[in-house]
CSV table of C-alpha atoms in Angstrom, one decimal:
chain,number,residue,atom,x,y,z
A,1,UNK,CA,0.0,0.0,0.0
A,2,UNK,CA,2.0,2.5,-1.3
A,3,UNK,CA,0.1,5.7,0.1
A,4,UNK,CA,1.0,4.9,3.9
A,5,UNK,CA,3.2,6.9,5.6
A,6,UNK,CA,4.0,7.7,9.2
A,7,UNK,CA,6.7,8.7,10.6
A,8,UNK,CA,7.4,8.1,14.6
A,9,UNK,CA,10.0,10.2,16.7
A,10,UNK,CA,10.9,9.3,19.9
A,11,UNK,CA,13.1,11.9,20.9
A,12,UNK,CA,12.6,15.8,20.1
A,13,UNK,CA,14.7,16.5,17.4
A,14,UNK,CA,15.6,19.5,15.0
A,15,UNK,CA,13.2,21.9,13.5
A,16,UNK,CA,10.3,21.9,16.1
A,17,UNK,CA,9.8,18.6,16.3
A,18,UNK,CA,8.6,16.8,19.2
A,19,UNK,CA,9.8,13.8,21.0
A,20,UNK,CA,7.2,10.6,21.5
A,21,UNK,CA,5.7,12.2,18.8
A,22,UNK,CA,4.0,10.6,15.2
A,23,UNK,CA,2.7,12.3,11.8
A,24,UNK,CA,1.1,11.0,8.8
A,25,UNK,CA,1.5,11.8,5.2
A,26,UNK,CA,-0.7,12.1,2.5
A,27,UNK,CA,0.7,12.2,-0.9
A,28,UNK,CA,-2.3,10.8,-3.4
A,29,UNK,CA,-5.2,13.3,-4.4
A,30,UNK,CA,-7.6,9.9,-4.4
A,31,UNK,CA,-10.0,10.7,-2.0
A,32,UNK,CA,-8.6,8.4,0.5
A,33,UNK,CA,-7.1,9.8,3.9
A,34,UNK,CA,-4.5,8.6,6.4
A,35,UNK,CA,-5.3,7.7,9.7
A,36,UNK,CA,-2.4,6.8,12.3
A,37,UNK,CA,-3.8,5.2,16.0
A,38,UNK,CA,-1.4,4.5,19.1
A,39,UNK,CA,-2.9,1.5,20.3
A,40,UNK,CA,-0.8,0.6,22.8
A,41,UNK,CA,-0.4,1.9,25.1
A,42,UNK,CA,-3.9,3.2,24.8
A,43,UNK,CA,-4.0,7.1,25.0
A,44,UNK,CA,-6.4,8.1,22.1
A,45,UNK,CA,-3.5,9.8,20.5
A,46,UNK,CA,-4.4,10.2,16.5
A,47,UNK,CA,-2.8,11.7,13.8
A,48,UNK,CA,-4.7,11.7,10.6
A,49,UNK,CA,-5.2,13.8,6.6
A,50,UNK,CA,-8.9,13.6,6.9
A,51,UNK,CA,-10.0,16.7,5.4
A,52,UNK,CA,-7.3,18.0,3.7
A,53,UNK,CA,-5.9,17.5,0.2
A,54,UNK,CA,-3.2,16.1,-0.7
A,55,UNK,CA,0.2,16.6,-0.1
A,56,UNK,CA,-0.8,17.1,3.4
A,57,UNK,CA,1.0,16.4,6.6
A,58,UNK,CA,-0.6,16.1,9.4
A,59,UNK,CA,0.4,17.7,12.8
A,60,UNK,CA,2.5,15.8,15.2
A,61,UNK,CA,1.0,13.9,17.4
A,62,UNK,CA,2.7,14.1,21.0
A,63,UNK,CA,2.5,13.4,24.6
A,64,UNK,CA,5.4,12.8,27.5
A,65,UNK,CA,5.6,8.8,27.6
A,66,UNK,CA,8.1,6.9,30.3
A,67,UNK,CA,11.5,6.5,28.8
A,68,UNK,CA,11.4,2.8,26.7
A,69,UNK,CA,7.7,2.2,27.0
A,70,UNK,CA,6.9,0.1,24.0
A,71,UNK,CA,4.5,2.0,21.7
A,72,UNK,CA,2.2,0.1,18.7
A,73,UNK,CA,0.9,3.0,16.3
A,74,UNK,CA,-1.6,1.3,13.4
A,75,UNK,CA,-1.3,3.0,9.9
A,76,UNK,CA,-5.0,3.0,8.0
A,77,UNK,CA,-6.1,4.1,5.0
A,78,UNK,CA,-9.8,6.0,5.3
A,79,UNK,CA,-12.6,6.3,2.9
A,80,UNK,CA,-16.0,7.2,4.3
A,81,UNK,CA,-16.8,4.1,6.5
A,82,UNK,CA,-14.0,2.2,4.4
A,83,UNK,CA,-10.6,1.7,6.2
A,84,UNK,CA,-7.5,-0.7,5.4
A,85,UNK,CA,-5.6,-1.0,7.5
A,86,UNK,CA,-1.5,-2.2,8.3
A,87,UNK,CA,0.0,-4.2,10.8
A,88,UNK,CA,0.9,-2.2,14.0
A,89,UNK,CA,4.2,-0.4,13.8
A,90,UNK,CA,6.2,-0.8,17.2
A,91,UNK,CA,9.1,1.8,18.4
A,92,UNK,CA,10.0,2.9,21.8
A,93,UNK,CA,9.8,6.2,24.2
């Protein structure tokens, strides 16, 4: 599925950009948005391109989480009520 993309950043790095932190990108004008979910550990945390037209980036997506936690982020691709979706991602604090 060549329209995923998420990027996940553990520590704050340059530019503005936060630490334990994730984006998505979307790059295809085909009516089909990005959706990225932490699910685990649960927080809610979403980062998504509904609404926007591509290329879009969404904001980043961050919260303080305890150094080396284990985090699972799920990259979906959203149409209406349609969504595909990847294998969870995993990364650390």
């Amino acid at each position: 599925m060549e329209r995923r993309s998420r990027t996940w950043n553990a520590d704050p790095g340059c530019c503005g950009i936060p630490g334990d932190a994730f984006q998505v990108v979307d790059v295809y004008g085909d009516g089909w948005g990005m959706e990225a979910s932490m699910i685990s550990p649960v927080t809610g945390r979403v980062a998504t391109t509904h609404g926007h037209s591509a290329t879009y980036y969404s904001d980043w997506n961050s919260g303080n989480l305890a150094e080396g936690t284990t985090v699972y982020i799920q990259l979906c691709a959203v149409k209406g009520t349609t969504e595909d979706c990847s294998a969870a991602y995993s990364g650390h604090a």
